[in-house]
Coordinates of N, CA and C in Angstrom, one line a residue:
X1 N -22.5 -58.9 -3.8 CA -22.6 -58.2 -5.0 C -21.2 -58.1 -5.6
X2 N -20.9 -58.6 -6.9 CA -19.5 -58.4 -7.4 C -19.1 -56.6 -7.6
X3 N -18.3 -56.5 -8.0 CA -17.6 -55.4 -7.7 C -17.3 -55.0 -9.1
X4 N -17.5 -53.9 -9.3 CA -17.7 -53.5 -10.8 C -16.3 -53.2 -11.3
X5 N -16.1 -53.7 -12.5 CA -14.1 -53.2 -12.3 C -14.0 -51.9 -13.2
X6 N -12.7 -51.5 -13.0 CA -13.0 -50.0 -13.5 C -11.5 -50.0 -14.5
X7 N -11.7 -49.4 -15.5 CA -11.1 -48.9 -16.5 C -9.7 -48.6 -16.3
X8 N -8.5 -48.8 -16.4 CA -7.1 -48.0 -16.6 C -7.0 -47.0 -17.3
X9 N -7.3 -46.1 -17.1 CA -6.9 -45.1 -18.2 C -5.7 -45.0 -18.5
X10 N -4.8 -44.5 -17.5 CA -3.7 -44.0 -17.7 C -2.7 -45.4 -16.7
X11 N -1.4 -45.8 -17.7 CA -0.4 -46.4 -17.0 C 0.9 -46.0 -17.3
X12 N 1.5 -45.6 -16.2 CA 3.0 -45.4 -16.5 C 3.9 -46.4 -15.8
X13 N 4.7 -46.7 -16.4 CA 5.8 -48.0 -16.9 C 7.2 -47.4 -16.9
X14 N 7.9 -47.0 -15.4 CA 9.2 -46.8 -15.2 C 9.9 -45.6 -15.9
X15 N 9.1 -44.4 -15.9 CA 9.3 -43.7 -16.4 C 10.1 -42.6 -15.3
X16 N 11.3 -41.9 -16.1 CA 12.7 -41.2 -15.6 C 12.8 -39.8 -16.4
X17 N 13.3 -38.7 -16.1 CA 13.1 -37.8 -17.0 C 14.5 -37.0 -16.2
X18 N 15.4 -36.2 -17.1 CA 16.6 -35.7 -16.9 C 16.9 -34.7 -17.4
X19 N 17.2 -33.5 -17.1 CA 17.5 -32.3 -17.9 C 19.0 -32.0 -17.7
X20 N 19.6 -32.6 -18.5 CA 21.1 -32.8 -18.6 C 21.7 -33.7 -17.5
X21 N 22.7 -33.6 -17.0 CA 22.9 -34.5 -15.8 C 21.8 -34.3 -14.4
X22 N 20.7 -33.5 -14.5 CA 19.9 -33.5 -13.7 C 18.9 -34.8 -14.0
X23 N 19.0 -35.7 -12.6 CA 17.4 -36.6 -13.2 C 17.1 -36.0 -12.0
X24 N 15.7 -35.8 -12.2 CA 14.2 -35.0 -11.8 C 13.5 -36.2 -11.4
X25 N 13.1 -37.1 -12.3 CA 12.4 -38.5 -11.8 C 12.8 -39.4 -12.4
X26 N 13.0 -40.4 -11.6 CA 13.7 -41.8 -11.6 C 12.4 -43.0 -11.1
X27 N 12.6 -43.5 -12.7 CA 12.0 -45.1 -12.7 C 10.5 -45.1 -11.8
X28 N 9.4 -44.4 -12.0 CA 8.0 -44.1 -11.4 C 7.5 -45.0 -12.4
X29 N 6.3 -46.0 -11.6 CA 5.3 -46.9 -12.1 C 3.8 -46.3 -11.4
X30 N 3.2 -46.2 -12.0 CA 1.6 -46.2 -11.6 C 0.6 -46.2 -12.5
X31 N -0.8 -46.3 -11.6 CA -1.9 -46.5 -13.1 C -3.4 -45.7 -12.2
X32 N -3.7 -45.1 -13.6 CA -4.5 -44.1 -13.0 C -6.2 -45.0 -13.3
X33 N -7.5 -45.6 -12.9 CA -8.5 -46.0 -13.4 C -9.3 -44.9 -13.3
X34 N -10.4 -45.4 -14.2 CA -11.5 -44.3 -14.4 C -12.2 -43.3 -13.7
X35 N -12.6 -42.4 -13.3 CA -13.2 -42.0 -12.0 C -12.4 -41.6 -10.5
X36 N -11.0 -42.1 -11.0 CA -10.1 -42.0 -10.0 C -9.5 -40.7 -9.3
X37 N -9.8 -40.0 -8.3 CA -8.9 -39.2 -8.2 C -7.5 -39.1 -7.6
X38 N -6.2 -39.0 -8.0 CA -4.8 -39.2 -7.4 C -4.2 -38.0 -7.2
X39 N -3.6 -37.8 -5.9 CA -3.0 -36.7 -5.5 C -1.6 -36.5 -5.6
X40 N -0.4 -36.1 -5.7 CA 0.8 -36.3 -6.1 C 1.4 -35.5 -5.2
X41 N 2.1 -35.7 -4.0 CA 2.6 -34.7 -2.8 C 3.7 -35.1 -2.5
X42 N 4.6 -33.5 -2.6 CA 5.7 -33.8 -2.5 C 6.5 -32.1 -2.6
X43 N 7.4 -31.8 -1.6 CA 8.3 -30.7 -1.5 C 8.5 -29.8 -2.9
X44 N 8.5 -28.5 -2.9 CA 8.5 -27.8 -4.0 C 10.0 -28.2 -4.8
X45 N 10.2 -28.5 -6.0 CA 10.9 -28.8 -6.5 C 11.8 -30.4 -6.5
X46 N 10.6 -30.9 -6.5 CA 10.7 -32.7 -6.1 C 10.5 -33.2 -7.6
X47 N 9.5 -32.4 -8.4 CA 9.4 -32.8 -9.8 C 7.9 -33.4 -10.2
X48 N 7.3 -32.7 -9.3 CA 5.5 -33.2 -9.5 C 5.4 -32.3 -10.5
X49 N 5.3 -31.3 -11.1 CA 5.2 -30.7 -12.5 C 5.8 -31.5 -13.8
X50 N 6.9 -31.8 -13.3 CA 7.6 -32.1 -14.7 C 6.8 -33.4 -14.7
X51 N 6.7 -34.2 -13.7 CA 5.7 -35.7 -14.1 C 4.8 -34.9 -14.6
X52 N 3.7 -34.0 -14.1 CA 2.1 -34.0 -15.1 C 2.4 -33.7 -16.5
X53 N 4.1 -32.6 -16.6 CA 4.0 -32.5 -17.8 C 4.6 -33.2 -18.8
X54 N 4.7 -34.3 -18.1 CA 5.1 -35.6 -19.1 C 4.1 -36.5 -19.6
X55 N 3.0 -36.4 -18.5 CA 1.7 -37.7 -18.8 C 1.4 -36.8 -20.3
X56 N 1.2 -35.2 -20.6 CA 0.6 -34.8 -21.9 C 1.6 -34.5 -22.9
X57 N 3.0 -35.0 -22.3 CA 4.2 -35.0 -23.2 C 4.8 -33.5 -23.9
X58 N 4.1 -32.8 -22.6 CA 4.5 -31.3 -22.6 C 6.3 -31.4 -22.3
X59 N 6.4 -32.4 -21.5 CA 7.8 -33.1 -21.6 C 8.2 -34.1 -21.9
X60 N 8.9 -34.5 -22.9 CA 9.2 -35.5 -23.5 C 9.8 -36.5 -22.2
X61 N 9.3 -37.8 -21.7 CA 10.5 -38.4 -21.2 C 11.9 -39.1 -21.5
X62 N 12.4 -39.2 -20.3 CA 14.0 -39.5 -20.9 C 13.9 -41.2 -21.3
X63 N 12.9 -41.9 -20.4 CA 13.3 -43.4 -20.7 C 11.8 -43.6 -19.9
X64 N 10.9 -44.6 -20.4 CA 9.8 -45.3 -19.6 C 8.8 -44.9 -20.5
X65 N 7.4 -45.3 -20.1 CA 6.0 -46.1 -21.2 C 5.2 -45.0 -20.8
X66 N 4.4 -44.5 -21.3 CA 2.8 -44.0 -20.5 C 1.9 -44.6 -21.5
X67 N 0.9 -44.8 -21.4 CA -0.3 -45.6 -21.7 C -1.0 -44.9 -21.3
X68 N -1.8 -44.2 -22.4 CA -3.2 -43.8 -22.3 C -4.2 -44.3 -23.4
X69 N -5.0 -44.9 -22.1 CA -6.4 -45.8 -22.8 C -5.6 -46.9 -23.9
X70 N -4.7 -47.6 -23.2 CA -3.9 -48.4 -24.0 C -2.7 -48.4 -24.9
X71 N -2.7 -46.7 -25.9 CA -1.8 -46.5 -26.2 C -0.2 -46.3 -25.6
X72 N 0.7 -46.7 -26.1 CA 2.1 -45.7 -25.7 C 2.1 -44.8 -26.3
X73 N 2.1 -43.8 -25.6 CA 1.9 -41.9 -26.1 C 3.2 -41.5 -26.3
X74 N 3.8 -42.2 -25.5 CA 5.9 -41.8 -26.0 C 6.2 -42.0 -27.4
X75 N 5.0 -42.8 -28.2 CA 6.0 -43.0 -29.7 C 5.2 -42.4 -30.3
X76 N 4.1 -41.8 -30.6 CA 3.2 -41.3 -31.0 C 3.6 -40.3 -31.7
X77 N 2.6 -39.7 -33.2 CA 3.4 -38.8 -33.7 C 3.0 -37.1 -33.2
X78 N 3.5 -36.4 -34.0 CA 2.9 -34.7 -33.5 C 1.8 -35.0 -33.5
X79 N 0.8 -35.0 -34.5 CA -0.7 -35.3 -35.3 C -1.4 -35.9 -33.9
X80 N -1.1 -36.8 -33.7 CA -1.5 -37.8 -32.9 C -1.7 -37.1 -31.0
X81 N 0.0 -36.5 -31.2 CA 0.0 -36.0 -29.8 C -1.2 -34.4 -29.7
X82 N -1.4 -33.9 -30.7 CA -2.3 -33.0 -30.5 C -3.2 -33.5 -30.3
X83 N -3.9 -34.3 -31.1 CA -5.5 -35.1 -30.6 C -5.4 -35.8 -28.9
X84 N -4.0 -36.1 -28.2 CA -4.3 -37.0 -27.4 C -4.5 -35.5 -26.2
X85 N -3.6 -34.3 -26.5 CA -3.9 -33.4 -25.6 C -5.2 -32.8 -25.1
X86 N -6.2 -33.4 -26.3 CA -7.6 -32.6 -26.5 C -8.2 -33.7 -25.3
X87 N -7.6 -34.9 -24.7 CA -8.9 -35.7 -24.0 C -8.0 -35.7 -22.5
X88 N -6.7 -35.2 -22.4 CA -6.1 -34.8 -21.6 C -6.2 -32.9 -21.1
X89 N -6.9 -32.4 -20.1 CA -7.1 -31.4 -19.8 C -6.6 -31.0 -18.8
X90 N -5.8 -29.8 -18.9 CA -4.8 -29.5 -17.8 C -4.6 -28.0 -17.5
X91 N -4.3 -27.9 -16.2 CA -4.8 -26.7 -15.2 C -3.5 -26.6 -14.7
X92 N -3.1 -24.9 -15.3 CA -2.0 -24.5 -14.9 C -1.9 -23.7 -13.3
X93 N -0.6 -23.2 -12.5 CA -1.1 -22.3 -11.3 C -1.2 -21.2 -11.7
X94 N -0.9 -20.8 -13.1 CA -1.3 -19.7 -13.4 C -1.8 -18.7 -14.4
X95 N -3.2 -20.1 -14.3 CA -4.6 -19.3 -15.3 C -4.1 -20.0 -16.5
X96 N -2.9 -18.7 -17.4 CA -2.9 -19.0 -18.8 C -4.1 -18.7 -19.2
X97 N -4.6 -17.6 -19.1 CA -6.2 -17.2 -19.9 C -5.3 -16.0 -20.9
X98 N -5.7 -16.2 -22.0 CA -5.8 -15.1 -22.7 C -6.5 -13.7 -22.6
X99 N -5.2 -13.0 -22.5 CA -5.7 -11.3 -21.4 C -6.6 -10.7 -22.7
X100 N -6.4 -11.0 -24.3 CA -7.1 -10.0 -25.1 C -8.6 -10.7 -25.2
X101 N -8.6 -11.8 -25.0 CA -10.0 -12.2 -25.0 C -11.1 -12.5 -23.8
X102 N -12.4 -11.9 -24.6 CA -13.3 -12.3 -23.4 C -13.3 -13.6 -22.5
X103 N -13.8 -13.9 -22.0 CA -14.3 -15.2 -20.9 C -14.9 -16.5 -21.8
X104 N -15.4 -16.5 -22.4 CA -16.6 -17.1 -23.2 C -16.0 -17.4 -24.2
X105 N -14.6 -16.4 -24.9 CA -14.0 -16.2 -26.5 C -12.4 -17.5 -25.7
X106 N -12.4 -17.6 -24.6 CA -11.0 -17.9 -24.0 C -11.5 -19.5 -23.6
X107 N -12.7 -19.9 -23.3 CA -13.3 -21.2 -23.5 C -13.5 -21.9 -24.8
X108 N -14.1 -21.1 -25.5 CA -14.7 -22.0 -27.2 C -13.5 -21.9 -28.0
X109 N -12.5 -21.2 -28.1 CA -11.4 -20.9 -28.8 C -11.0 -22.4 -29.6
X110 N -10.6 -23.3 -28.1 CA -9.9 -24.7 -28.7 C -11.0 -25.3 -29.3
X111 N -12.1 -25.5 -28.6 CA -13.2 -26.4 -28.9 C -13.4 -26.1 -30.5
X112 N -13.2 -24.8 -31.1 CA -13.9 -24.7 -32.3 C -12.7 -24.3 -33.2
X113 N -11.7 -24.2 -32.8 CA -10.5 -24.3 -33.7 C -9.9 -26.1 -34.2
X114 N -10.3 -26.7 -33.1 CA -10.3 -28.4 -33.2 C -10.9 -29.2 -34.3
X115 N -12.2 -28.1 -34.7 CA -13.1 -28.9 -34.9 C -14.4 -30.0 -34.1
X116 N -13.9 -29.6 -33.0 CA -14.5 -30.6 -31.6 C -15.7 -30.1 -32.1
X117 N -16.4 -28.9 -31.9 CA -17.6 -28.4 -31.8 C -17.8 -27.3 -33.2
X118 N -19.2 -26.5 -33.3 CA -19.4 -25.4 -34.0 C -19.4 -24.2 -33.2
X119 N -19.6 -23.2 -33.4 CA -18.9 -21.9 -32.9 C -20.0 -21.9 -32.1
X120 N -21.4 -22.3 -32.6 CA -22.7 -22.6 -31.2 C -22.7 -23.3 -30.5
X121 N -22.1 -24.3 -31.1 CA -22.2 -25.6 -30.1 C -21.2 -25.2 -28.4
X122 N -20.0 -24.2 -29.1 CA -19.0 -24.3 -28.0 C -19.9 -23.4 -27.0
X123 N -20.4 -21.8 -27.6 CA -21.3 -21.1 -27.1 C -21.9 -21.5 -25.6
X124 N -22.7 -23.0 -26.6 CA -23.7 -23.4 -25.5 C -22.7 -24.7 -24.4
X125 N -21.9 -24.5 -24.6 CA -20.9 -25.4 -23.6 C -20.3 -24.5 -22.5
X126 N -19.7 -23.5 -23.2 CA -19.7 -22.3 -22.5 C -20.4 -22.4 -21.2
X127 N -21.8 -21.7 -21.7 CA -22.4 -21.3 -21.0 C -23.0 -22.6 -20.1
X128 N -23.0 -23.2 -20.3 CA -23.4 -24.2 -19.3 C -22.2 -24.7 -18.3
X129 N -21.2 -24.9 -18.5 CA -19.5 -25.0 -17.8 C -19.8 -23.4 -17.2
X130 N -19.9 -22.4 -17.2 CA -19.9 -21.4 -16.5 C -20.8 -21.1 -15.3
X131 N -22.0 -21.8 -15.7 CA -23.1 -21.7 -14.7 C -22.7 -22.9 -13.9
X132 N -22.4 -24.4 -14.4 CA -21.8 -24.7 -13.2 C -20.7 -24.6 -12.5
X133 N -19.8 -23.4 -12.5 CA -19.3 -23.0 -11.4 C -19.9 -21.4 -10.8
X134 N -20.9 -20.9 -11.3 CA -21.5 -20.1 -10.9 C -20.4 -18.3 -11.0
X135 N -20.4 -18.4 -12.8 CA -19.4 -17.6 -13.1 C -20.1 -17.1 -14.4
X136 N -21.4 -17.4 -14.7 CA -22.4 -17.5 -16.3 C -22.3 -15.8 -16.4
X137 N -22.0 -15.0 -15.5 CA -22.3 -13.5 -15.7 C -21.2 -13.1 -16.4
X138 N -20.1 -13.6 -16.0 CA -18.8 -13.2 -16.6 C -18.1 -13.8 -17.7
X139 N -19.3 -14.3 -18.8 CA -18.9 -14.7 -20.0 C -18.4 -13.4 -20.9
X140 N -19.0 -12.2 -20.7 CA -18.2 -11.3 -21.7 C -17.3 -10.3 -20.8
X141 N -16.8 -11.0 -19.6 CA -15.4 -10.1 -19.1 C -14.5 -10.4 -19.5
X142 N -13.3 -9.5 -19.4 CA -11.4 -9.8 -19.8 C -11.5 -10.3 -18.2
X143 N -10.3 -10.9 -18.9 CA -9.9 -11.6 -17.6 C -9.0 -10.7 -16.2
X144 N -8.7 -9.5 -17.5 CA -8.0 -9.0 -15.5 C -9.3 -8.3 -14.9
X145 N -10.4 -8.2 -15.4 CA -12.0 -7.9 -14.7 C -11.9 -9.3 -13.7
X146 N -11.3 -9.8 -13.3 CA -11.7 -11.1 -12.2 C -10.1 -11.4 -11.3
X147 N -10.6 -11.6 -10.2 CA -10.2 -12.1 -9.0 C -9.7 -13.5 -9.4
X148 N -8.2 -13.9 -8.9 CA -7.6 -15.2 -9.0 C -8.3 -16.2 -9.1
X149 N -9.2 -16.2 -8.2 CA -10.1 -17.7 -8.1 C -10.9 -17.8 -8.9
X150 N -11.1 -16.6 -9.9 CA -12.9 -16.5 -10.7 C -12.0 -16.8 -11.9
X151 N -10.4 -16.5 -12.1 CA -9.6 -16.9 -13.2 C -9.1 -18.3 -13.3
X152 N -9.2 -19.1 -12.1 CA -8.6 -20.7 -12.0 C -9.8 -21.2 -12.9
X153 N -11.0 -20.5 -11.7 CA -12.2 -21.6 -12.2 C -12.4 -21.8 -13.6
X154 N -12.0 -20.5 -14.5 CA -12.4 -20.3 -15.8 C -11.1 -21.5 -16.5
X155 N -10.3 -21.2 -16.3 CA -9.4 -22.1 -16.3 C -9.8 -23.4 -16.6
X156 N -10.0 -24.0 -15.2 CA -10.8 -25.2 -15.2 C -11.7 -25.6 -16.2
X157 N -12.6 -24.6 -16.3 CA -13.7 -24.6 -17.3 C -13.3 -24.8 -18.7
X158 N -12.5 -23.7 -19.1 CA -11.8 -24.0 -20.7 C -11.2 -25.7 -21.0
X159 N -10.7 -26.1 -19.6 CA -9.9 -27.1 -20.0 C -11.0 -28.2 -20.5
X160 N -12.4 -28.4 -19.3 CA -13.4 -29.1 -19.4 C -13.9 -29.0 -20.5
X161 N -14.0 -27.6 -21.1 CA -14.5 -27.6 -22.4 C -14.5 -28.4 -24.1
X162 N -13.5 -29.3 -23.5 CA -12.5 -30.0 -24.7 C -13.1 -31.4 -24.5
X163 N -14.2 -31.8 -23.5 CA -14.6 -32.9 -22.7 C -13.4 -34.5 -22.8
X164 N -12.6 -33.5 -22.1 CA -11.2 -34.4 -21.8 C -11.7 -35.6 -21.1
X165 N -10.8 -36.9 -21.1 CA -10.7 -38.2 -20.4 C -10.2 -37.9 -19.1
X166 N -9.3 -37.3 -18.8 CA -8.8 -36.9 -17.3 C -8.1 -35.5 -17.5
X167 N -8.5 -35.2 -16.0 CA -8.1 -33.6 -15.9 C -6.6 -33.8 -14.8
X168 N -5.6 -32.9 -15.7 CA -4.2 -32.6 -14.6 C -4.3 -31.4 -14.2
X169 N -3.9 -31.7 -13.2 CA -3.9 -29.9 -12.4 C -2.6 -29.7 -11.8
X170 N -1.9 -28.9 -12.1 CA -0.7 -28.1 -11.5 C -0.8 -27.2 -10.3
X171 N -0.8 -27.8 -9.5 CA -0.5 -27.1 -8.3 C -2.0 -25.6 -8.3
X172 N -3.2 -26.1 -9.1 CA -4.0 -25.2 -9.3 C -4.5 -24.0 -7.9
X173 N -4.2 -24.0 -7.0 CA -4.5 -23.0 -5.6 C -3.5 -22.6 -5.8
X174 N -1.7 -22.6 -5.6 CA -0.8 -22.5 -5.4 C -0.5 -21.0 -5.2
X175 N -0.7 -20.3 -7.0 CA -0.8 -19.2 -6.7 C -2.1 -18.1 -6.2
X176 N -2.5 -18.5 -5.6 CA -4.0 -18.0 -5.2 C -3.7 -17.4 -3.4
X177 N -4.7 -16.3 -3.5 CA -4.8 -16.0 -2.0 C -5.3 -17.1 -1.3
X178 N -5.2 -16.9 -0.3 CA -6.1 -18.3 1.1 C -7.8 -18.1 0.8
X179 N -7.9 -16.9 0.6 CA -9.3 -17.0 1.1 C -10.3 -17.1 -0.5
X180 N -8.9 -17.2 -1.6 CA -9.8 -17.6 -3.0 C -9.7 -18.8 -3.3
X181 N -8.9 -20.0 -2.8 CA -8.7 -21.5 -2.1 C -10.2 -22.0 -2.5
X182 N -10.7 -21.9 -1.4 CA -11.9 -22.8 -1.3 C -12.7 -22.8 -2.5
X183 N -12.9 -21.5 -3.4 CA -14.0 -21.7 -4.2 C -13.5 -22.9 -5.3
X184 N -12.1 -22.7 -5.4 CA -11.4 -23.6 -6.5 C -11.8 -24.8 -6.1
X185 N -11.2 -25.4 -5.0 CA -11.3 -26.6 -4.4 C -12.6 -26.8 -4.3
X186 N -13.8 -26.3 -4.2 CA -15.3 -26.9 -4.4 C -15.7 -27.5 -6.1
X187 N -15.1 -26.4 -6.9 CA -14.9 -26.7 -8.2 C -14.5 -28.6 -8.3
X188 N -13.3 -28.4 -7.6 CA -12.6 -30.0 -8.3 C -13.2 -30.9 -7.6
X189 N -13.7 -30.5 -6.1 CA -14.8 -31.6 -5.5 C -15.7 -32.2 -6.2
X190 N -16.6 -31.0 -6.6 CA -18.0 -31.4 -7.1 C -17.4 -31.8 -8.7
X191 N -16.1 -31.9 -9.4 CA -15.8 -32.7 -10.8 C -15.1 -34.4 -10.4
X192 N -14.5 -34.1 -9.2 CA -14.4 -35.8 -8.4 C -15.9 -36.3 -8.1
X193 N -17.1 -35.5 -7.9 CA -18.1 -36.7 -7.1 C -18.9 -36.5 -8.6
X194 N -18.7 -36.2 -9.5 CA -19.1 -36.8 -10.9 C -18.3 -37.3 -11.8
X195 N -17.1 -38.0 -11.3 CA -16.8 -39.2 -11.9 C -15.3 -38.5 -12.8
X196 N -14.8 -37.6 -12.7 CA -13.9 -36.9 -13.4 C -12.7 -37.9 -12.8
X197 N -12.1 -38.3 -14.0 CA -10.5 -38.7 -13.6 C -9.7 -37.7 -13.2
X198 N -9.1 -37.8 -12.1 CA -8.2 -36.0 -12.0 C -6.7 -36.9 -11.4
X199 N -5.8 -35.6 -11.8 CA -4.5 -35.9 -10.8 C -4.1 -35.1 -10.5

């Protein structure tokens, strides 16, 4: 049976990044395909943040290519780089939920300020992103009403909400107790065995 080939989404092409005489990363090549999940492991302060936040050009790099879905995203304009962030979804270690808004108001916010969706449409995305992580009750809670892990997941969920090409995650458990770990990590399992590109 031939072997089905699978998509590049993402390629990066010798890319280096330097905050003054500091280089952080030096000359990195890789390529992410469809469905792929890649792990990126390495000592606190090695520079795995500053790479994720280069793939959505949250940091500019100093020299080298990224290619997403073909493009070079390095030359691309503001305009451009907004729309490319909307198919790039990304998970910080820490939440980033907006404390004045509900659960549900902290999901549809992008989707319907975008234009992605209608203020129902996000509603019903909402609510279905919430029930599959088994959090549909706590659509009209603030967020300090929840426990670290019930704030990642929502997290998670917001980002999903944008129905991104590949999801980055920042060190997403990192700041989490041990024993709120697991529910996160079931989360990104069950978005790897449905085909989610993740890094």
């Amino acid at each position: 049976m031939a072997e089905i080939s699978k998509k590049t989404l993402l390629e990066v092409k010798n890319l280096s990044k330097s905050f003054g005489d500091l280089r952080v990363l030096k000359d990195i090549s890789m390529e992410v395909e469809q469905s792929e999940v890649i792990s990126i492991i390495g000592p606190s302060g090695s520079g795995k943040s500053t790479f994720l936040r280069c793939l959505n050009l949250m940091e500019h790099p100093t020299s080298g290519e990224i290619f997403f879905e073909g493009t070079d995203i390095t030359r691309i304009s503001e305009s451009e780089m907004n729309r490319l962030r909307q198919r790039m979804g990304m998970v910080f270690q820490h939440f980033n939920l907006f404390p004045n808004m509900t659960i549900r108001r902290n999901i549809t916010l992008a989707p319907v300020r975008t234009g992605l969706m209608t203020q129902a449409e996000a509603d019903d995305k909402a609510t279905q992103l919430l029930r599959r992580v088994s959090l549909e009750e706590k659509a009209d809670a603030y967020p300090n009403q929840l426990s670290g892990g019930q704030k990642q997941r929502i997290a998670i969920v917001r980002a999903l909400a944008m129905n991104p090409k590949v999801m980055l995650f920042d060190e997403p458990t990192s700041a989490l107790d041990p024993e709120m770990v697991g529910e996160v990590l079931a989360v990104m399992k069950e978005l790897a065995e449905s085909g989610m590109t993740m890094v």
